[in-house]
Coordinates of C-alpha atoms and ligand atoms in Angstrom, one line a residue:
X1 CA 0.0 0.0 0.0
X2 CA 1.2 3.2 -0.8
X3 CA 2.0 5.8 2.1
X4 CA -0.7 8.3 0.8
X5 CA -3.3 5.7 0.9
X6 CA -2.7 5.0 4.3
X7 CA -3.5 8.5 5.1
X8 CA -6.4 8.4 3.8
X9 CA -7.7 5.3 4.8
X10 CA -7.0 6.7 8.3
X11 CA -9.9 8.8 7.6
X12 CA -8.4 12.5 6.4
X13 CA -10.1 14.2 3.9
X14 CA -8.1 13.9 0.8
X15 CA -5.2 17.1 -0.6
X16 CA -6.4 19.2 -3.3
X17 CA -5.9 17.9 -6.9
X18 CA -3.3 20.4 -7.2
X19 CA 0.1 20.7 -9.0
X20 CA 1.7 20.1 -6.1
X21 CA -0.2 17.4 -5.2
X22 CA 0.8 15.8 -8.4
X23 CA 4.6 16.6 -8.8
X24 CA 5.5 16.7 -4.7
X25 CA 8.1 14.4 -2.7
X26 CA 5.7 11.3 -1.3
X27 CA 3.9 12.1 1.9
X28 CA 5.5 11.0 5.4
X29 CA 3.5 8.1 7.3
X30 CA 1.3 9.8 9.8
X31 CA -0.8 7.4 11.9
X32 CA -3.7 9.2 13.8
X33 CA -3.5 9.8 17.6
X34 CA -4.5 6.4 19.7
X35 CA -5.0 6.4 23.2
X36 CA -2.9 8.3 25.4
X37 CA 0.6 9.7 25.1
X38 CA 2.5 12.1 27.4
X39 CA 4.8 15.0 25.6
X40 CA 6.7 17.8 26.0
X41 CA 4.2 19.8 23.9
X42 CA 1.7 19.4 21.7
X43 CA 1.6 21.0 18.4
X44 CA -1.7 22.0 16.6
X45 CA -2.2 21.9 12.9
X46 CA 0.3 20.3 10.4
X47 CA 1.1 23.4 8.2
X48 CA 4.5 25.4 8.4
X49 CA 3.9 27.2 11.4
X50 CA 3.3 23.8 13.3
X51 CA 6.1 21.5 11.4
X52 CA 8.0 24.6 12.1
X53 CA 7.3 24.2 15.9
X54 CA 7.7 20.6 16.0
X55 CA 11.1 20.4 13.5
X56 CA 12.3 23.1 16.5
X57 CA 11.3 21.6 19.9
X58 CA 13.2 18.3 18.3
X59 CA 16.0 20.2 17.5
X60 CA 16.2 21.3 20.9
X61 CA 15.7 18.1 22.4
X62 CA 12.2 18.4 24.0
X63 CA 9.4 15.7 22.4
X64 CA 7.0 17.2 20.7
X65 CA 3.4 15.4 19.3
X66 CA 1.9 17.6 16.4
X67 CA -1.7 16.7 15.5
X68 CA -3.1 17.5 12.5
X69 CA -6.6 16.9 11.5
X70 CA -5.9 15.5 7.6
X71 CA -2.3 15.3 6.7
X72 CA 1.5 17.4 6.7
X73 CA 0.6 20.4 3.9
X74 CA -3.3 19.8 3.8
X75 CA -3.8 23.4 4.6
X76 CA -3.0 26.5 2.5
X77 CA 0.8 25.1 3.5
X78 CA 0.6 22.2 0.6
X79 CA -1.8 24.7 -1.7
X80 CA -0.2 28.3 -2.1
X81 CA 2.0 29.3 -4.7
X82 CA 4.8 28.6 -3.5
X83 CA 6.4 32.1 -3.6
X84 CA 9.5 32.8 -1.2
X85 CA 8.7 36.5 0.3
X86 CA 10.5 38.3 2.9
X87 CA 9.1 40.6 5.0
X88 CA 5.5 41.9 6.1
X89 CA 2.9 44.2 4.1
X90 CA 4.3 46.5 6.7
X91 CA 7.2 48.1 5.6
X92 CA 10.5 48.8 7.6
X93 CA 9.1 52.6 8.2
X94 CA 5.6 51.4 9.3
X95 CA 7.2 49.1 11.9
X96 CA 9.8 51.6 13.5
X97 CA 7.1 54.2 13.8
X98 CA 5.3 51.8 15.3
X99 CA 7.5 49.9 17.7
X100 CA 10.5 52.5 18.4
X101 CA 14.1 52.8 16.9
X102 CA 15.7 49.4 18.7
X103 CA 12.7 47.1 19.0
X104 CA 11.7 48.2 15.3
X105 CA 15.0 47.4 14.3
X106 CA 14.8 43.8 15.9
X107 CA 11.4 43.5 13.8
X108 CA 12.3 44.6 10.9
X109 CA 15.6 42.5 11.2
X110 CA 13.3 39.2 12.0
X111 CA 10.8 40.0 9.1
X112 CA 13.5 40.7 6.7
X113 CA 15.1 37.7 7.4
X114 CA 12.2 34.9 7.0
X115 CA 13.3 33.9 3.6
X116 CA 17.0 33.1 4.9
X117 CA 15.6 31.5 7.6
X118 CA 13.2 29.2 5.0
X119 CA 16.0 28.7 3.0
X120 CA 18.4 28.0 5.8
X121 CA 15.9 25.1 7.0
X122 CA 15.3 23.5 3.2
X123 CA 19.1 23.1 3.0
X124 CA 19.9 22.2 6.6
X125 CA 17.6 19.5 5.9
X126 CA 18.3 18.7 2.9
X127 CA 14.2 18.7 2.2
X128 CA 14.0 18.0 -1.6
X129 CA 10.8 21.0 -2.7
X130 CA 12.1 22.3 -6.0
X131 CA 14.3 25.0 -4.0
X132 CA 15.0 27.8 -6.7
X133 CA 15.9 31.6 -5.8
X134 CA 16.0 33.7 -8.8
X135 CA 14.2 36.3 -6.4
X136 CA 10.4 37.8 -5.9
X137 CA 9.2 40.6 -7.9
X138 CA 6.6 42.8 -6.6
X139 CA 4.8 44.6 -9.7
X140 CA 2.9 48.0 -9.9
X141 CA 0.0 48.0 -11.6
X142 CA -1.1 51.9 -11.5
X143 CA 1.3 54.7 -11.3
X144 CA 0.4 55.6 -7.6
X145 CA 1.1 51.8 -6.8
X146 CA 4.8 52.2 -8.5
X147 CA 5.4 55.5 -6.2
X148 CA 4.7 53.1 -3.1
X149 CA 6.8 50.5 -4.7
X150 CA 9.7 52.6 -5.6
X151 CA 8.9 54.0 -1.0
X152 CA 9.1 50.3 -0.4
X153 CA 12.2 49.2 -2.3
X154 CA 14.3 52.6 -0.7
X155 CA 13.0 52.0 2.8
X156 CA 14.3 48.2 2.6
X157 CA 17.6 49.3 0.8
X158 CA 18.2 51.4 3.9
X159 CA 18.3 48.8 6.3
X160 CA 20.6 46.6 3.5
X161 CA 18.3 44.7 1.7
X162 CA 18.9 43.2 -1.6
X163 CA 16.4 44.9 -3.3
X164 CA 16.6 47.3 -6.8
X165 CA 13.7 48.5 -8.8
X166 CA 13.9 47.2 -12.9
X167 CA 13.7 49.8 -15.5
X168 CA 11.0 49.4 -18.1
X169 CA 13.6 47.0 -20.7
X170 CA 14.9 45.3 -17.6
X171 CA 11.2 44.4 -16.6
X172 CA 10.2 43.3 -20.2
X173 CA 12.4 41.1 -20.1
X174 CA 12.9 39.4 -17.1
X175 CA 8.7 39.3 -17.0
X176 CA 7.8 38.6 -20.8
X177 CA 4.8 41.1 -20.5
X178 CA 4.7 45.1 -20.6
X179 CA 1.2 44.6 -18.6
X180 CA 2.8 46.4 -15.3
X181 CA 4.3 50.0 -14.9
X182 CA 7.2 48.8 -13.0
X183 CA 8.6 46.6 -10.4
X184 CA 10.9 45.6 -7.8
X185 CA 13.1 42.3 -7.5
X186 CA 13.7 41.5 -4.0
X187 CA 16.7 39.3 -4.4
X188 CA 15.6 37.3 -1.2
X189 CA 12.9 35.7 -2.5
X190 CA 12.4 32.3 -4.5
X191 CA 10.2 29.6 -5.2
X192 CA 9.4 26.1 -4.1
X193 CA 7.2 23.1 -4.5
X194 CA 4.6 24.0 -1.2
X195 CA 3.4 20.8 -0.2
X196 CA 7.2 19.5 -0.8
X197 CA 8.6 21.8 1.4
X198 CA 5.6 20.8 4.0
X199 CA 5.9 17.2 3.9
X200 CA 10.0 17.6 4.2
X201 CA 9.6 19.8 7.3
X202 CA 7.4 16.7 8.7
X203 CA 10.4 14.2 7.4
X204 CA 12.7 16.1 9.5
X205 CA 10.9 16.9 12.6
X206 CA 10.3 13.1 12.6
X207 CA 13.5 12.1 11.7
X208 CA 14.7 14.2 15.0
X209 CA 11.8 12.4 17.3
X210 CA 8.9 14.2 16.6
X211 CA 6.0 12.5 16.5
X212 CA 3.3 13.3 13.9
X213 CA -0.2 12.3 13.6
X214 CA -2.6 12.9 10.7
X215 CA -6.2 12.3 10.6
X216 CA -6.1 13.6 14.1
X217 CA -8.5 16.9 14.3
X218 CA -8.3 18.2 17.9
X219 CA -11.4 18.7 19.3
X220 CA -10.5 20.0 22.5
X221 CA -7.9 21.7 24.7
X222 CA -8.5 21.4 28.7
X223 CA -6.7 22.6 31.3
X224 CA -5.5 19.2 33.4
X225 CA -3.4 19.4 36.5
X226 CA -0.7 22.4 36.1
X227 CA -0.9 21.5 32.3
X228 CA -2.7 20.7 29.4
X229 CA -5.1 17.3 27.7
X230 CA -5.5 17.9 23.9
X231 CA -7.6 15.6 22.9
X232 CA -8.5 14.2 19.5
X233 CA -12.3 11.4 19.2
X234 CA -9.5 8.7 19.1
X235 CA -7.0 9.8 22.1
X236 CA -5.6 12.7 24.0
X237 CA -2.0 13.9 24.9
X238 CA -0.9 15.7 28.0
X239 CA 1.8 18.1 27.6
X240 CA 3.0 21.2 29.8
X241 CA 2.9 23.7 26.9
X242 CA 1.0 23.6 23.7
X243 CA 1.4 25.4 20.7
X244 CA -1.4 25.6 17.9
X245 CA -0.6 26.9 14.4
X246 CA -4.3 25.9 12.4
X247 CA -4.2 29.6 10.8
X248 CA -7.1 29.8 8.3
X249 CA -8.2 26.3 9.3
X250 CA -9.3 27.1 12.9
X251 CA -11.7 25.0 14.0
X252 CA -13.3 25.9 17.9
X253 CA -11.2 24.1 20.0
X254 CA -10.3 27.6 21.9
X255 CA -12.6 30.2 22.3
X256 CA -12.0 33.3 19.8
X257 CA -9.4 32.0 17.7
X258 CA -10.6 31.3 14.6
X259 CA -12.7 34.7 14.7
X260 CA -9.8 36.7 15.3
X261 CA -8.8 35.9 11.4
X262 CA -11.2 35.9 8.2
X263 CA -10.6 32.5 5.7
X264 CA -10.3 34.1 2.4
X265 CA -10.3 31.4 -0.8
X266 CA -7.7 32.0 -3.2
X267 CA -8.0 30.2 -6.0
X268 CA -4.7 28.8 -8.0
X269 CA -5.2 27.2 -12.1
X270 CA -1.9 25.8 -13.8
X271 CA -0.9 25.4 -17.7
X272 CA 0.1 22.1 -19.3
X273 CA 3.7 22.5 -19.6
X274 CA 5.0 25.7 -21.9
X275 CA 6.9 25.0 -24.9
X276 CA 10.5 25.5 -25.4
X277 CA 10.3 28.6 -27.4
X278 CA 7.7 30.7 -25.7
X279 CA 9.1 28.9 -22.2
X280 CA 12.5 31.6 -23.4
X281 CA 10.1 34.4 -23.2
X282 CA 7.8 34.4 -20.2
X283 CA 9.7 34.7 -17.1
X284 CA 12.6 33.5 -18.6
X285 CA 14.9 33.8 -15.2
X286 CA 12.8 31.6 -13.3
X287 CA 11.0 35.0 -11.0
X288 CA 8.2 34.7 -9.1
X289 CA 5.4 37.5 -8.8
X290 CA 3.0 39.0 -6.7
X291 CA 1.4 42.4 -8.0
X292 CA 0.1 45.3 -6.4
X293 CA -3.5 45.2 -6.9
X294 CA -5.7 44.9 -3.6
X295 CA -7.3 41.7 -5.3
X296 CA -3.9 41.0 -6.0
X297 CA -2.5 38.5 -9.0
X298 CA 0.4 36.2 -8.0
X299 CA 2.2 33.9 -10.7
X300 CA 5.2 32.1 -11.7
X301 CA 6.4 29.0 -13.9
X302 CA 7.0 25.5 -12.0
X303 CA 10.3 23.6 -12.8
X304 CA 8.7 21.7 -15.8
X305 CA 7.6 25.4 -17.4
X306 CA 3.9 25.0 -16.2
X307 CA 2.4 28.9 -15.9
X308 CA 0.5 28.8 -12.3
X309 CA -1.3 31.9 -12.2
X310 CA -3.4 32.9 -8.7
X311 CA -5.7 35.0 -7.2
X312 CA -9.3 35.8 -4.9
X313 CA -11.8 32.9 -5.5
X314 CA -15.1 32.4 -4.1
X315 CA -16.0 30.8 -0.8
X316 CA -15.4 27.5 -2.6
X317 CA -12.6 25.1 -1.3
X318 CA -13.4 23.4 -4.7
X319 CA -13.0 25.0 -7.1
X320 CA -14.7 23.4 -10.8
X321 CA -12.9 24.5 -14.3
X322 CA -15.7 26.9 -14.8
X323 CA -14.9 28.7 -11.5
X324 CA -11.0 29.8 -12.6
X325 CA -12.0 31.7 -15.7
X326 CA -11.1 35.1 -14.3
X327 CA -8.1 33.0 -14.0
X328 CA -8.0 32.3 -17.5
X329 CA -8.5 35.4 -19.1
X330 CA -5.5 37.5 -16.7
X331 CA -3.2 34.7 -18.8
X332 CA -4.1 36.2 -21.9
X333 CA -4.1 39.4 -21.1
X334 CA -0.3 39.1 -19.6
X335 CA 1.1 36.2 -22.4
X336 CA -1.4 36.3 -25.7
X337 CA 0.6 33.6 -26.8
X338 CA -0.8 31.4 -24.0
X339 CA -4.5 32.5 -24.7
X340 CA -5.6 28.8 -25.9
X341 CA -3.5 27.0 -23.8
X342 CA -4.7 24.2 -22.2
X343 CA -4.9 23.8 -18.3
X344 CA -4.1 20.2 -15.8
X345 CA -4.9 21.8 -12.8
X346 CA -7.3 24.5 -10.5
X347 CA -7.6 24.3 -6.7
X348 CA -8.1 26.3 -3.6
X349 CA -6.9 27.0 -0.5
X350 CA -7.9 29.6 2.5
X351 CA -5.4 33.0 3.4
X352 CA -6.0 34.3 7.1
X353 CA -6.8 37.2 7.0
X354 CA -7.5 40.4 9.8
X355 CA -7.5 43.7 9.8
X356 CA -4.1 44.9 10.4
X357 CA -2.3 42.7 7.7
X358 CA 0.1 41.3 10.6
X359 CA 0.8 38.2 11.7
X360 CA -0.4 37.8 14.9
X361 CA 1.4 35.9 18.1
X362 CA -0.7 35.1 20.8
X363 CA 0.0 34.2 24.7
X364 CA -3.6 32.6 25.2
X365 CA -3.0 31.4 28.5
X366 CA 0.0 29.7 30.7
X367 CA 2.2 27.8 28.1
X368 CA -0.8 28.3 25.3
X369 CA 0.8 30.1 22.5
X370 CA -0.9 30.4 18.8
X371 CA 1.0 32.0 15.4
X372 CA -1.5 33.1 12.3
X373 CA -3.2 35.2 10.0
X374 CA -0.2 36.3 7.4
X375 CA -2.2 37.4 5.0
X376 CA -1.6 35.5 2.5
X377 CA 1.9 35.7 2.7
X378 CA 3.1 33.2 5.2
X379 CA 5.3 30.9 3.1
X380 CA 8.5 32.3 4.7
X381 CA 6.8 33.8 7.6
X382 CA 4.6 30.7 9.7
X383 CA 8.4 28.9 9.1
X384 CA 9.8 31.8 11.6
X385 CA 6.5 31.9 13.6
X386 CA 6.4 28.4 14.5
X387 CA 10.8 29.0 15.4
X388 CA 9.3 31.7 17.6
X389 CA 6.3 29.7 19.0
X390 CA 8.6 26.8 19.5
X391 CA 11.6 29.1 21.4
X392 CA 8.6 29.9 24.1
X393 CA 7.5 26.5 24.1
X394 CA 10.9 25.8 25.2
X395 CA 11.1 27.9 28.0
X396 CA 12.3 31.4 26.5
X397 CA 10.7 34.3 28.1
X398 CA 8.2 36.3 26.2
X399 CA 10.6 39.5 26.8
X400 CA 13.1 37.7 25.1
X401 CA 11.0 36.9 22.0
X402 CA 11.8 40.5 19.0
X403 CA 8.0 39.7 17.2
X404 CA 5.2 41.4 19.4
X405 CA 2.7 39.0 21.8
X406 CA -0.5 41.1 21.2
X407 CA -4.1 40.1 22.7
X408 CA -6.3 37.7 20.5
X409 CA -9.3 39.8 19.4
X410 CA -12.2 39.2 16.9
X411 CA -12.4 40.6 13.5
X412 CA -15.7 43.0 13.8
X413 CA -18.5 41.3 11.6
X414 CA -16.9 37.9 11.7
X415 CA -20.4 36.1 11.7
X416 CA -21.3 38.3 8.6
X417 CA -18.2 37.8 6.6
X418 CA -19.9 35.7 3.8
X419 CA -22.2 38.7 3.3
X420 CA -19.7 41.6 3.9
X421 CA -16.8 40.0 1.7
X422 CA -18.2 40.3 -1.4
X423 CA -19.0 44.0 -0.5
X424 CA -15.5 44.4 -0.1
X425 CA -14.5 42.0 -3.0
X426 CA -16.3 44.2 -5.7
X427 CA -14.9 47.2 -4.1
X428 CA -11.4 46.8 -3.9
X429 CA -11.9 45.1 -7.7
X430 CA -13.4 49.0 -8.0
X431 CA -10.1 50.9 -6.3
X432 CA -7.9 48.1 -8.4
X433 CA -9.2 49.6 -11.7
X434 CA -9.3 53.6 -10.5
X435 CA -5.9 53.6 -8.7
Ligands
FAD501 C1 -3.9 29.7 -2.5 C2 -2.9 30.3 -1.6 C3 -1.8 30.9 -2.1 C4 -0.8 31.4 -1.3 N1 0.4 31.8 -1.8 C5 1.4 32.2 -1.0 C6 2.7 32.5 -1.6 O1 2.9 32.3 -2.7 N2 3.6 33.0 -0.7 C7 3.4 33.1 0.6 O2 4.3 33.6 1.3 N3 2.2 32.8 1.2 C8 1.2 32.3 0.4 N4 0.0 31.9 0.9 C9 -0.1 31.9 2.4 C10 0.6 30.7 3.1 O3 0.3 29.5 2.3 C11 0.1 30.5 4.5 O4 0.3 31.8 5.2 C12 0.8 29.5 5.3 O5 0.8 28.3 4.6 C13 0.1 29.2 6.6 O6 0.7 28.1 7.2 P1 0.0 27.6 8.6 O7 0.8 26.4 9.0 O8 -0.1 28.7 9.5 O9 -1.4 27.1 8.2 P2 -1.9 25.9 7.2 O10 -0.9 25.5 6.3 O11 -3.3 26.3 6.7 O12 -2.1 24.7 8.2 C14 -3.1 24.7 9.2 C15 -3.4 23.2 9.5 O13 -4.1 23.1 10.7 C16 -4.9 22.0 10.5 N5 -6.0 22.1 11.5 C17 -7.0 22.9 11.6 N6 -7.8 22.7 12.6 C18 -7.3 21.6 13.3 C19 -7.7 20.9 14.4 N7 -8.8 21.2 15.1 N8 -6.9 19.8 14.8 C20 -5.8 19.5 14.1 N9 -5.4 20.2 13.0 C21 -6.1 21.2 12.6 C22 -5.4 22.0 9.1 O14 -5.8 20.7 8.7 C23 -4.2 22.5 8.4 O15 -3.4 21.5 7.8 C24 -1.0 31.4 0.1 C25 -2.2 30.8 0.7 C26 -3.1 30.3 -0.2 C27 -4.3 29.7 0.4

């Protein structure tokens, strides 16, 4: 029997039919939770920010359990786009005003570094994910949007980032479409296969003891003796600290948590592969893109020259063919040439998001701690969150820690998010086409 079946004959719902579903690294064997066990902590959710945690309290020694609730990637960790980012929406600026000169600094110098950090970890463990870093590139789509661009590359080149804007040829080039006014290239940034990277962070944390359950969905966490019982329908584990990292996923196992973030589908479609030819013209340095807009457009090739374009969906984690058109047409728009091109592949996946655009760290109570909402931009991000979560899990006081605790709080009009987000949907689509 093959490992994947395994997993799902434990009784997980089954990954996306994505690209990376199709072309990752096989998944790890992950039994669901039986009985009882005893740990050091317990880890929540099986993206990045909890194989993170995990991969970390190993490294440190300390026995972690991680329970997910399908499998290692089944969240938006084995469905995004696989684009390397550093940093926050936040720029350097925003976070010193916000946070003072020295404990600004120490943000800025922990956001800037996530993509090190996520490349540090893929070749310290040697996790095979289609590592490539020809570097991100944020493009403007409106004039006003290059102005903050051009704000955005200065403020980062200031504190010594790699970062350059492209000239119009420069951008022609290196993009193969003259559909944007200009651009940055944030030399920190790169591209992987997602749900390769996720199921390698699982192959290492259990390679250094972790132990890893899928088809485990916690349904509760209680407060036992001067710890804590997580328990799953099938088991519990008592551990001292605990550590949860279910992001857009949240189920109600702890009061307020999945209200203090929105679940936002984005929907992802990719090409059969490009031929040789045109393959020399579209992205021809191997970049990966994000663009400016507030509904914003995010592409790049795969290794075997597939086009995997993304961007806002529906509520549906399902997307059918007929769903992705949108999809479709922004391929034509960017690369005629690919205007009849057939696709393999359309999925979804949910982005936490809340109203600040920041990744929020919460102390929910003694030895509770809970990383999300990045806002769509978590690849590089929930790798350094669940470091952070797992350094507290281990004992390191919260003074010690650079990224701000703050107080979980609900997004205002949570219950009437499936009426309110189109609102919002058709008028940022609005601001997109004005500004
Ligand atoms: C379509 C899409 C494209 C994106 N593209 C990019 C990109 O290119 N670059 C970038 O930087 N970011 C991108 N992101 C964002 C990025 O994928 C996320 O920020 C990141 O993966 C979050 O990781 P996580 O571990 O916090 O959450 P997830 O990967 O969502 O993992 C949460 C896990 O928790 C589990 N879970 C939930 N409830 C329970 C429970 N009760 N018990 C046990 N387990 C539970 C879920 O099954 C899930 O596997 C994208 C997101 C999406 C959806």
């Amino acid at each position: 029997m093959a490992d994947s079946d395994r997993i799902v004959l434990a009784g997980a719902a089954p990954l996306p039919r994505s690209l990376w579903a199709a072309t990752a690294r096989p998944p790890i064997v992950a039994p669901p939770l039986s009985g009882a066990a005893e740990a050091d902590a317990v880890v929540i959710g099986g993206g990045f920010t909890g194989l993170s945690a995990a991969l970390h309290l190993a490294e440190r020694g300390l026995s972690p359990v991680l329970l997910e609730a399908a499998e290692p990637g089944w969240g938006a960790s084995g469905r995004n786009g696989g684009q390397i980012i550093a940093g926050l929406k936040a720029n350097p600026a925003e976070i010193i005003a916000k946070y003072g000169r020295d404990r600004g600094k120490a943000i800025v110098d922990l956001v800037g570094g996530t993509a090190d950090f996520a490349f540090d970890l893929i070749r310290r463990h040697d996790i095979q994910c289609e590592a490539s870093r020809p570097g991100w590139v944020q493009a403007a789509h409106s004039d006003a949007a290059l102005r903050a661009v051009a704000d955005r590359c200065a403020d980062w080149q200031s504190h010594g980032a790699p970062v350059r804007m492209a000239d119009r040829a420069e951008m022609a080039r290196i993009l193969g479409t003259g559909d944007y006014v200009g651009c940055i290239i944030d030399a920190r940034g790169g591209a992987i296969n997602p749900l390769g990277y996720a199921r390698g962070l699982a192959d290492a944390g259990q390679r250094l003891g972790a132990r890893i359950h899928g088809g485990s969905p916690v349904i509760a966490v209680e407060k036992q003796g001067e710890g804590w019982r997580v328990r799953t329908a099938a088991g519990h584990v008592d551990a001292p600290r605990v550590v949860i990292g279910t992001n857009a996923y949240t189920t109600g196992f702890w009061p307020g948590l999945a209200q203090s973030v929105v679940p936002v589908s984005s929907f992802q479609i990719a090409t059969r592969p490009i031929g040789d030819n045109l393959r020399r013209t579209i992205l021809p340095e191997g970049h990966v893109l994000s663009d400016t807009r507030r509904l914003l457009r995010y592409f790049r090739l795969d290794p075997q020259g597939r086009l995997v374009m993304g961007g806002r969906g529906t509520f549906k984690d399902d997307p059918g063919a007929g769903d992705t058109g949108r999809l479709r047409r922004w391929v034509g728009q960017l690369f005629p040439a690919l205007s009849d091109i057939e696709y393999e592949h359309h999925w979804a996946g949910r982005v936490a998001v809340n109203l600040d655009h920041w990744p929020h760290l919460h102390a929910l109570a003694p030895g509770v701690w809970a990383g999300l909402g990045y806002n769509g931009r978590g690849v590089a991000m929930a790798s350094r969150m669940g470091a952070i979560l797992a350094d507290l899990a281990a004992g390191v006081p919260a003074e010690k820690i650079a990224f701000p605790i703050t107080p979980l709080r609900s997004v205002p009009l949570h219950g009437l998010r499936r009426a309110v987000l189109p609102v919002m949907t058709a008028w940022y689509g609005v601001l997109d086409r004005v500004q």
